[in-house]
Amino acid sequence: MKTDVLILGGGLAGLSTARHLREAGIRSRLVVEAKSRAGGTAGSVVTDGFTFDYTGHLLHLHNAYGKKLILGLLGGNVASHERRAWIYSQGAFTKYPFQANTRGLPPAVVAECVAGFLETVHRPKTLPKAPDFLSWSRATFGEGVTKHFMRPYNEKLWRTSLSRLTTEWQGRFVPKPAAAEVVYGAFAEQNKLFGYNATFRYPVTGGIQALPDALAATLEPGVLRVGARVLAVDLREKVADVEGLGQVRYERLVNTLPLCDFLDLATPLPIAVKAARAKLRWNTVWNLNLGVDRLLGDKHWVYYPEKKYPFYRVGFSSNFSPNLAPAGHTAVYVEVARPGGMRVDVPRLEAQVLTGLREAGVLRKGDTLSAKVWMPVKVGYVVYDFHRTPAVNAIFSHLNRHGVESIGRYGGWKYSFMEETILDGKRCAERLAGKALAPEAAHAGELAPLK
């Protein structure tokens, strides 16, 4: 087979690239996806009457173009929600974010958090140009907030010391309230919502799978090939070996697979790029989905910073849409982080998770689990240590010389969300085509599904 543009991975980044290439006039393109349907980790699995996503996948729409495109794809199959996120620590529930909502915690903890935050305002610390995340947290939120939430939660998530992490990843993901808001949230119910995910959208039916399915439906027949795993890529000869298709020759290559996996398939790689590949670090999210035979309240998700609980977050996806579970049941996802490549005794971990859920009061002793499905995400989070950016820059420099674009959350080796991933595909298509696509080109109804 021959194609002008070969796209590895049929998730949101790959599908978006293919769609936008068509808008730019490039019709010779091929998307190859290892799974049996489009979506990648932005997909869903249906079992025993439940629809489970690969952990919580919520639509945060901040870009006018992205919003119009995504809502146009979903049509009427989408609902808006105001976030109901909580933190469980010290035996109490407090609203997210922790730094603005300490009311309900033991008085000594509240005092420590508020006093520490106010100290950062009145006695600010000078940080180096590129601080580590632990130093940044202490300087931004104070010792109390860092001690009681930022440090334990993030070390549970990232599985490394915060002194080894940069601040490159956090951006909009870690909101800083004003001093008055911190004080208010220590004594009264805080009504203000903070952060990029204060509101979100989610499909009414079909789980998050509805979005990649709608995006894939805009492509011509034959552009997307599923069940087509990439086995090897020869960067010099510009040929990929794809399961079920054989050799596929291309002019330009777009990778959306996890960067570590793509580099393990690609040849030739110089010694410097192999060394950079060896410095990439990531976490695997061991995601256990449960179907519970009763309703578990109205929360969307809860963070668990304390070490005694093996999970860092528990979400209730049927509160995003009741269609994800049979009537009177709850669809639950539980997230546990482990370093990438670490061997995990899954039955043992499952027993620990279920025990932790009971100790946290999520499950009762007599609860019946109508469904139980492990759906791990191999590269759940890219670890932003001080090796990441130099390594990624060296890798991308080599790939660019060979006509390779590596994009999306996984191909771009970054921390991002679904709208940004779709926009990555648009920008990639623009670079490949050598022209910008007007935002108006993708308004609702512009590209109807092809039959």
Short mmCIF file of C-alpha atoms in Angstrom, two decimals:
data_model
loop_
_atom_site.label_atom_id
_atom_site.label_comp_id
_atom_site.label_asym_id
_atom_site.label_seq_id
_atom_site.Cartn_x
_atom_site.Cartn_y
_atom_site.Cartn_z
CA MET A 1 0.00 0.00 0.00
CA LYS A 2 1.01 3.60 -0.55
CA THR A 3 -0.34 6.78 1.03
CA ASP A 4 0.77 10.38 1.24
CA VAL A 5 0.17 10.55 5.01
CA LEU A 6 0.22 7.54 7.31
CA ILE A 7 -1.31 8.19 10.75
CA LEU A 8 -0.48 5.79 13.57
CA GLY A 9 -3.33 5.52 16.07
CA GLY A 10 -7.07 6.00 15.64
CA GLY A 11 -7.66 8.03 18.79
CA LEU A 12 -8.78 11.65 18.84
CA ALA A 13 -5.46 13.07 17.61
CA GLY A 14 -5.21 10.68 14.67
CA LEU A 15 -8.85 11.02 13.65
CA SER A 16 -8.67 14.80 13.91
CA THR A 17 -5.56 14.89 11.73
CA ALA A 18 -7.26 12.78 9.06
CA ARG A 19 -10.38 14.92 9.07
CA HIS A 20 -8.50 18.19 8.85
CA LEU A 21 -6.19 16.89 6.14
CA ARG A 22 -9.26 16.29 4.04
CA GLU A 23 -10.37 19.87 4.63
CA ALA A 24 -6.92 20.98 3.47
CA GLY A 25 -7.32 19.00 0.25
CA ILE A 26 -5.13 16.00 1.12
CA ARG A 27 -7.22 12.91 0.50
CA SER A 28 -4.43 10.32 0.35
CA ARG A 29 -4.13 9.37 4.01
CA LEU A 30 -4.49 6.26 6.11
CA VAL A 31 -5.20 5.85 9.83
CA VAL A 32 -4.19 2.52 11.38
CA GLU A 33 -5.59 1.54 14.79
CA ALA A 34 -4.69 -1.62 16.72
CA LYS A 35 -8.02 -1.94 18.51
CA SER A 36 -11.22 -3.17 16.92
CA ARG A 37 -12.78 0.32 16.91
CA ALA A 38 -11.72 3.94 16.88
CA GLY A 39 -11.07 5.94 20.01
CA GLY A 40 -7.97 4.60 21.70
CA THR A 41 -8.02 5.56 25.37
CA ALA A 42 -10.90 7.95 24.62
CA GLY A 43 -13.07 4.90 24.07
CA SER A 44 -15.58 2.88 26.06
CA VAL A 45 -16.36 -0.75 26.85
CA VAL A 46 -19.90 -2.09 27.30
CA THR A 47 -20.41 -5.04 29.64
CA ASP A 48 -23.25 -6.39 31.79
CA GLY A 49 -25.41 -3.36 31.05
CA PHE A 50 -22.69 -0.84 32.05
CA THR A 51 -20.66 1.47 29.83
CA PHE A 52 -17.15 2.07 31.16
CA ASP A 53 -14.59 4.58 29.88
CA TYR A 54 -10.82 4.31 30.27
CA THR A 55 -11.13 6.35 33.51
CA GLY A 56 -12.88 9.71 33.59
CA HIS A 57 -12.98 11.37 30.16
CA LEU A 58 -14.74 14.71 30.40
CA LEU A 59 -15.03 17.44 27.80
CA HIS A 60 -13.52 20.76 28.86
CA LEU A 61 -14.17 23.18 26.01
CA HIS A 62 -12.24 26.46 26.15
CA ASN A 63 -11.40 27.13 22.50
CA ALA A 64 -14.11 28.61 20.26
CA TYR A 65 -13.13 26.44 17.30
CA GLY A 66 -12.80 23.29 19.38
CA LYS A 67 -16.12 23.90 21.10
CA LYS A 68 -17.98 24.40 17.82
CA LEU A 69 -16.38 21.33 16.25
CA ILE A 70 -16.96 18.97 19.18
CA LEU A 71 -20.52 20.09 19.90
CA GLY A 72 -21.27 19.87 16.18
CA LEU A 73 -19.99 16.29 16.08
CA LEU A 74 -22.05 15.23 19.10
CA GLY A 75 -25.18 17.10 18.02
CA GLY A 76 -27.82 16.72 20.70
CA ASN A 77 -25.98 13.84 22.38
CA VAL A 78 -24.28 15.97 25.03
CA ALA A 79 -25.12 17.43 28.44
CA SER A 80 -23.46 20.16 30.52
CA HIS A 81 -22.48 19.66 34.15
CA GLU A 82 -21.23 21.80 37.01
CA ARG A 83 -18.38 19.93 38.67
CA ARG A 84 -19.10 18.11 41.94
CA ALA A 85 -15.60 17.10 43.01
CA TRP A 86 -14.49 16.42 46.56
CA ILE A 87 -11.45 15.44 48.61
CA TYR A 88 -11.61 12.85 51.37
CA SER A 89 -8.97 13.23 54.08
CA GLN A 90 -8.80 13.36 57.88
CA GLY A 91 -12.14 11.53 57.84
CA ALA A 92 -13.94 14.47 56.19
CA PHE A 93 -15.13 15.52 52.75
CA THR A 94 -13.99 18.93 51.53
CA LYS A 95 -14.69 20.52 48.18
CA TYR A 96 -12.10 20.63 45.43
CA PRO A 97 -9.73 22.43 45.24
CA PHE A 98 -8.28 21.72 48.66
CA GLN A 99 -6.47 25.06 48.96
CA ALA A 100 -9.75 27.01 48.81
CA ASN A 101 -11.96 24.65 50.85
CA THR A 102 -10.50 23.54 54.17
CA ARG A 103 -13.73 23.97 56.13
CA GLY A 104 -14.61 20.70 57.87
CA LEU A 105 -11.02 19.58 58.51
CA PRO A 106 -9.64 19.47 62.07
CA PRO A 107 -9.14 23.06 63.35
CA ALA A 108 -5.38 22.62 63.69
CA VAL A 109 -5.12 21.55 60.04
CA VAL A 110 -7.26 24.47 58.88
CA ALA A 111 -5.14 26.93 60.84
CA GLU A 112 -1.92 25.45 59.44
CA CYS A 113 -3.19 25.66 55.87
CA VAL A 114 -4.55 29.21 56.11
CA ALA A 115 -1.54 30.58 57.98
CA GLY A 116 0.85 28.97 55.49
CA PHE A 117 -1.04 30.40 52.53
CA LEU A 118 -1.13 33.90 54.01
CA GLU A 119 2.60 33.72 54.59
CA THR A 120 3.12 33.18 50.85
CA VAL A 121 1.18 36.40 50.25
CA HIS A 122 2.86 38.60 52.86
CA ARG A 123 6.33 36.99 52.84
CA PRO A 124 6.71 35.65 49.30
CA LYS A 125 9.67 33.44 48.50
CA THR A 126 11.88 33.99 45.48
CA LEU A 127 12.03 30.91 43.29
CA PRO A 128 14.63 30.01 40.65
CA LYS A 129 13.67 30.29 36.99
CA ALA A 130 12.89 26.58 36.75
CA PRO A 131 11.81 25.44 40.23
CA ASP A 132 10.91 21.92 41.23
CA PHE A 133 7.24 21.30 41.93
CA LEU A 134 7.68 20.83 45.68
CA SER A 135 9.42 24.20 46.09
CA TRP A 136 6.83 25.84 43.84
CA SER A 137 3.97 24.37 45.88
CA ARG A 138 5.43 25.60 49.17
CA ALA A 139 6.00 29.07 47.73
CA THR A 140 2.55 29.19 46.10
CA PHE A 141 0.26 27.52 48.66
CA GLY A 142 2.32 27.37 51.83
CA GLU A 143 3.61 24.54 53.97
CA GLY A 144 0.20 23.49 55.33
CA VAL A 145 -1.56 22.97 52.01
CA THR A 146 1.55 21.27 50.63
CA LYS A 147 1.79 18.96 53.63
CA HIS A 148 -1.86 17.96 53.83
CA PHE A 149 -2.74 17.70 50.14
CA MET A 150 -0.35 18.80 47.41
CA ARG A 151 2.53 16.57 48.43
CA PRO A 152 0.72 13.35 49.41
CA TYR A 153 -1.76 13.48 46.55
CA ASN A 154 0.74 14.29 43.82
CA GLU A 155 3.32 11.81 45.06
CA LYS A 156 0.60 9.16 45.01
CA LEU A 157 -0.29 10.16 41.43
CA TRP A 158 3.19 10.74 39.97
CA ARG A 159 4.91 8.00 42.03
CA THR A 160 8.03 10.07 42.56
CA SER A 161 9.32 12.81 44.83
CA LEU A 162 7.90 16.21 43.92
CA SER A 163 11.41 17.64 44.13
CA ARG A 164 12.13 15.68 40.93
CA LEU A 165 9.21 17.20 39.02
CA THR A 166 9.19 20.44 37.08
CA THR A 167 6.28 22.88 37.03
CA GLU A 168 5.92 22.67 33.22
CA TRP A 169 2.85 20.44 33.41
CA GLN A 170 0.70 22.23 35.95
CA GLY A 171 -0.36 25.48 34.19
CA ARG A 172 -4.14 25.68 34.30
CA PHE A 173 -4.42 22.34 36.11
CA VAL A 174 -3.50 23.66 39.59
CA PRO A 175 -5.55 26.79 40.39
CA LYS A 176 -4.39 29.40 42.91
CA PRO A 177 -7.18 31.19 44.78
CA ALA A 178 -6.92 34.68 46.27
CA ALA A 179 -6.08 35.05 49.95
CA ALA A 180 -9.62 36.21 50.75
CA GLU A 181 -11.02 33.09 49.07
CA VAL A 182 -8.72 30.83 51.12
CA VAL A 183 -9.83 32.48 54.36
CA TYR A 184 -13.51 32.37 53.37
CA GLY A 185 -13.27 28.69 52.41
CA ALA A 186 -11.86 27.88 55.83
CA PHE A 187 -14.95 29.11 57.65
CA ALA A 188 -17.87 28.95 55.21
CA GLU A 189 -19.23 26.93 52.31
CA GLN A 190 -17.41 28.09 49.18
CA ASN A 191 -19.78 28.52 46.25
CA LYS A 192 -17.19 29.64 43.73
CA LEU A 193 -15.77 26.95 41.45
CA PHE A 194 -12.08 27.08 40.56
CA GLY A 195 -9.97 25.63 37.76
CA TYR A 196 -10.20 24.68 34.10
CA ASN A 197 -12.70 21.87 34.80
CA ALA A 198 -15.28 23.83 36.84
CA THR A 199 -17.85 22.84 34.23
CA PHE A 200 -17.70 20.03 31.72
CA ARG A 201 -19.71 18.27 29.06
CA TYR A 202 -20.31 14.58 28.54
CA PRO A 203 -22.30 12.48 26.04
CA VAL A 204 -25.82 11.54 27.08
CA THR A 205 -25.52 8.06 25.56
CA GLY A 206 -22.63 5.87 24.44
CA GLY A 207 -19.99 7.00 26.91
CA ILE A 208 -17.03 8.99 25.65
CA GLN A 209 -16.89 6.51 22.75
CA ALA A 210 -19.59 8.69 21.14
CA LEU A 211 -17.00 11.36 20.31
CA PRO A 212 -14.41 9.30 18.38
CA ASP A 213 -17.24 7.42 16.67
CA ALA A 214 -18.69 10.73 15.47
CA LEU A 215 -15.27 11.94 14.34
CA ALA A 216 -14.54 8.68 12.52
CA ALA A 217 -17.90 8.90 10.76
CA THR A 218 -16.71 12.04 8.93
CA LEU A 219 -13.93 10.10 7.18
CA GLU A 220 -14.29 8.40 3.81
CA PRO A 221 -14.57 4.59 3.80
CA GLY A 222 -11.16 2.94 3.94
CA VAL A 223 -9.29 5.84 5.54
CA LEU A 224 -9.52 4.27 9.01
CA ARG A 225 -8.33 0.67 9.36
CA VAL A 226 -8.99 -1.01 12.72
CA GLY A 227 -7.38 -4.21 13.94
CA ALA A 228 -4.21 -2.91 12.27
CA ARG A 229 -1.37 -2.94 14.78
CA VAL A 230 1.90 -1.27 13.80
CA LEU A 231 4.73 -3.79 14.02
CA ALA A 232 7.71 -1.75 12.79
CA VAL A 233 8.56 1.55 11.13
CA ASP A 234 11.60 2.19 8.92
CA LEU A 235 12.15 5.93 9.09
CA ARG A 236 14.82 5.93 6.40
CA GLU A 237 12.85 3.95 3.83
CA LYS A 238 9.52 5.50 4.88
CA VAL A 239 7.70 2.22 5.23
CA ALA A 240 5.67 0.75 8.08
CA ASP A 241 4.87 -2.90 8.68
CA VAL A 242 1.22 -3.08 9.73
CA GLU A 243 -0.61 -6.19 10.89
CA GLY A 244 -3.21 -7.23 8.30
CA LEU A 245 -1.98 -4.71 5.73
CA GLY A 246 1.64 -5.65 5.20
CA GLN A 247 4.05 -2.91 4.18
CA VAL A 248 2.64 0.59 3.91
CA ARG A 249 4.77 3.21 2.16
CA TYR A 250 4.24 6.85 3.04
CA GLU A 251 5.56 10.33 2.30
CA ARG A 252 4.80 11.83 5.73
CA LEU A 253 4.17 10.05 9.02
CA VAL A 254 2.02 11.21 11.95
CA ASN A 255 2.48 9.34 15.22
CA THR A 256 -0.12 9.48 17.98
CA LEU A 257 1.00 6.31 19.79
CA PRO A 258 2.76 6.76 23.13
CA LEU A 259 6.17 8.17 22.22
CA CYS A 260 7.97 5.40 24.12
CA ASP A 261 6.12 2.71 22.15
CA PHE A 262 6.67 4.42 18.80
CA LEU A 263 10.42 4.73 19.39
CA ASP A 264 10.57 1.04 20.28
CA LEU A 265 9.09 0.28 16.83
CA ALA A 266 11.15 2.77 14.84
CA THR A 267 14.52 2.30 13.13
CA PRO A 268 17.13 3.56 12.64
CA LEU A 269 17.65 5.58 15.80
CA PRO A 270 20.99 7.22 16.60
CA ILE A 271 22.61 6.59 19.97
CA ALA A 272 21.60 10.03 21.26
CA VAL A 273 17.91 9.37 20.51
CA LYS A 274 18.07 5.94 22.12
CA ALA A 275 19.58 7.57 25.21
CA ALA A 276 16.77 10.16 25.21
CA ARG A 277 14.19 7.38 24.89
CA ALA A 278 15.66 5.70 27.97
CA LYS A 279 15.01 8.88 29.99
CA LEU A 280 11.26 8.98 29.29
CA ARG A 281 9.20 8.21 32.39
CA TRP A 282 5.48 7.61 32.73
CA ASN A 283 2.84 6.16 35.03
CA THR A 284 0.41 3.41 34.24
CA VAL A 285 -3.11 4.00 35.53
CA TRP A 286 -4.58 0.75 36.76
CA ASN A 287 -8.24 1.52 36.25
CA LEU A 288 -10.78 -0.77 37.91
CA ASN A 289 -14.38 -0.27 36.78
CA LEU A 290 -17.16 -1.51 39.02
CA GLY A 291 -20.90 -1.82 38.64
CA VAL A 292 -22.59 -1.44 42.05
CA ASP A 293 -26.18 -2.52 42.68
CA ARG A 294 -27.29 0.73 44.35
CA LEU A 295 -26.98 4.49 43.90
CA LEU A 296 -23.88 6.00 45.52
CA GLY A 297 -24.81 9.65 45.90
CA ASP A 298 -24.39 12.53 43.47
CA LYS A 299 -20.62 13.20 43.52
CA HIS A 300 -18.73 13.18 40.22
CA TRP A 301 -15.37 12.15 41.67
CA VAL A 302 -13.38 12.16 44.94
CA TYR A 303 -9.62 12.58 45.51
CA TYR A 304 -7.88 10.47 48.17
CA PRO A 305 -4.48 11.90 49.19
CA GLU A 306 -3.84 9.65 52.19
CA LYS A 307 -1.49 6.67 51.89
CA LYS A 308 -3.89 4.25 53.58
CA TYR A 309 -6.01 4.21 50.42
CA PRO A 310 -4.33 2.57 47.40
CA PHE A 311 -6.26 4.69 44.89
CA TYR A 312 -5.78 8.40 44.24
CA ARG A 313 -9.23 9.03 42.78
CA VAL A 314 -12.64 7.39 42.59
CA GLY A 315 -15.21 8.57 40.06
CA PHE A 316 -18.92 7.87 39.62
CA SER A 317 -19.42 7.99 35.88
CA SER A 318 -23.14 7.22 35.96
CA ASN A 319 -23.45 10.67 37.56
CA PHE A 320 -22.12 12.07 34.27
CA SER A 321 -24.92 10.19 32.51
CA PRO A 322 -27.43 7.76 34.04
CA ASN A 323 -27.37 5.83 30.76
CA LEU A 324 -23.99 4.35 31.72
CA ALA A 325 -25.58 2.00 34.26
CA PRO A 326 -28.84 0.05 34.65
CA ALA A 327 -31.54 1.81 36.68
CA GLY A 328 -30.74 1.81 40.39
CA HIS A 329 -27.05 0.99 39.80
CA THR A 330 -23.84 3.04 39.82
CA ALA A 331 -20.89 2.85 37.44
CA VAL A 332 -17.66 3.50 39.37
CA TYR A 333 -14.08 3.91 38.20
CA VAL A 334 -11.12 3.58 40.56
CA GLU A 335 -7.66 4.87 39.62
CA VAL A 336 -4.38 3.55 40.98
CA ALA A 337 -1.02 4.80 39.67
CA ARG A 338 2.10 2.68 39.28
CA PRO A 339 5.41 3.51 37.59
CA GLY A 340 5.40 2.60 33.90
CA GLY A 341 6.76 -0.87 33.28
CA MET A 342 6.30 -2.01 36.87
CA ARG A 343 4.92 -5.51 37.29
CA VAL A 344 1.63 -5.51 39.18
CA ASP A 345 -0.04 -8.41 40.98
CA VAL A 346 -3.54 -7.56 39.75
CA PRO A 347 -5.54 -9.93 42.02
CA ARG A 348 -3.67 -8.59 45.05
CA LEU A 349 -4.18 -4.99 43.95
CA GLU A 350 -7.88 -5.67 43.38
CA ALA A 351 -8.27 -7.01 46.89
CA GLN A 352 -6.50 -3.92 48.27
CA VAL A 353 -8.72 -1.60 46.24
CA LEU A 354 -11.95 -3.26 47.37
CA THR A 355 -10.80 -3.16 51.00
CA GLY A 356 -9.90 0.51 50.62
CA LEU A 357 -13.28 1.32 49.10
CA ARG A 358 -15.02 -0.25 52.09
CA GLU A 359 -12.76 1.54 54.58
CA ALA A 360 -13.44 4.85 52.81
CA GLY A 361 -17.19 4.23 52.97
CA VAL A 362 -17.65 4.02 49.20
CA LEU A 363 -18.78 0.40 49.38
CA ARG A 364 -20.75 -1.38 52.06
CA LYS A 365 -20.09 -4.91 53.21
CA GLY A 366 -23.25 -6.25 51.58
CA ASP A 367 -22.88 -4.50 48.21
CA THR A 368 -23.17 -6.66 45.12
CA LEU A 369 -20.79 -5.93 42.25
CA SER A 370 -22.77 -6.47 39.07
CA ALA A 371 -19.70 -5.80 36.90
CA LYS A 372 -15.94 -5.68 37.44
CA VAL A 373 -13.55 -4.81 34.61
CA TRP A 374 -9.89 -3.81 34.67
CA MET A 375 -9.12 -1.26 31.92
CA PRO A 376 -5.52 -0.13 32.49
CA VAL A 377 -4.07 2.84 30.62
CA LYS A 378 -0.42 2.01 29.90
CA VAL A 379 0.71 5.62 29.62
CA GLY A 380 -1.69 7.36 31.94
CA TYR A 381 0.49 10.34 32.83
CA VAL A 382 3.79 11.50 31.39
CA VAL A 383 6.19 12.22 34.26
CA TYR A 384 7.51 15.76 33.96
CA ASP A 385 10.88 15.24 35.59
CA PHE A 386 13.90 17.35 34.69
CA HIS A 387 14.94 14.85 31.99
CA ARG A 388 11.66 15.04 30.07
CA THR A 389 11.97 18.26 28.05
CA PRO A 390 15.61 17.82 26.91
CA ALA A 391 14.83 14.22 25.95
CA VAL A 392 11.66 15.14 24.03
CA ASN A 393 13.44 17.97 22.21
CA ALA A 394 16.22 15.63 21.08
CA ILE A 395 13.71 13.01 19.94
CA PHE A 396 11.49 15.45 18.05
CA SER A 397 14.48 17.03 16.32
CA HIS A 398 15.41 13.63 14.91
CA LEU A 399 11.85 12.74 13.95
CA ASN A 400 11.32 16.07 12.18
CA ARG A 401 14.36 15.42 10.01
CA HIS A 402 12.64 12.23 8.86
CA GLY A 403 9.30 13.88 8.09
CA VAL A 404 7.59 12.58 11.24
CA GLU A 405 5.07 14.51 13.34
CA SER A 406 4.43 13.13 16.84
CA ILE A 407 1.32 14.71 18.37
CA GLY A 408 -1.46 14.44 20.94
CA ARG A 409 -1.26 13.64 24.62
CA TYR A 410 0.76 10.49 23.97
CA GLY A 411 2.67 11.22 20.79
CA GLY A 412 3.45 14.73 22.05
CA TRP A 413 4.44 13.22 25.43
CA LYS A 414 2.54 15.76 27.50
CA TYR A 415 -0.30 16.38 29.93
CA SER A 416 -3.38 17.58 28.04
CA PHE A 417 -7.11 17.05 27.59
CA MET A 418 -9.40 15.97 24.75
CA GLU A 419 -10.13 19.34 23.15
CA GLU A 420 -6.42 20.13 23.00
CA THR A 421 -5.74 16.73 21.43
CA ILE A 422 -8.27 17.39 18.69
CA LEU A 423 -6.74 20.82 18.09
CA ASP A 424 -3.31 19.17 17.88
CA GLY A 425 -4.67 17.19 14.93
CA LYS A 426 -5.89 20.37 13.22
CA ARG A 427 -2.54 22.12 13.67
CA CYS A 428 -0.68 19.06 12.41
CA ALA A 429 -2.84 18.94 9.28
CA GLU A 430 -2.13 22.63 8.70
CA ARG A 431 1.62 22.07 8.93
CA LEU A 432 1.47 19.11 6.56
CA ALA A 433 -0.68 20.99 4.06
CA GLY A 434 1.29 24.20 4.39
CA LYS A 435 -1.80 26.29 4.99
CA ALA A 436 -4.11 27.40 7.77
CA LEU A 437 -7.67 26.13 7.95
CA ALA A 438 -10.26 28.79 8.65
CA PRO A 439 -12.23 28.10 11.83
CA GLU A 440 -15.46 28.42 9.86
CA ALA A 441 -14.53 25.34 7.82
CA ALA A 442 -15.49 22.95 10.59
CA HIS A 443 -18.69 24.37 11.98
CA ALA A 444 -21.54 22.02 12.75
CA GLY A 445 -22.76 20.28 9.62
CA GLU A 446 -19.87 21.35 7.36
CA LEU A 447 -18.58 17.78 7.06
CA ALA A 448 -21.45 15.34 7.24
CA PRO A 449 -20.67 11.67 7.81
CA LEU A 450 -19.89 9.84 4.57
CA LYS A 451 -21.79 6.67 3.86
#
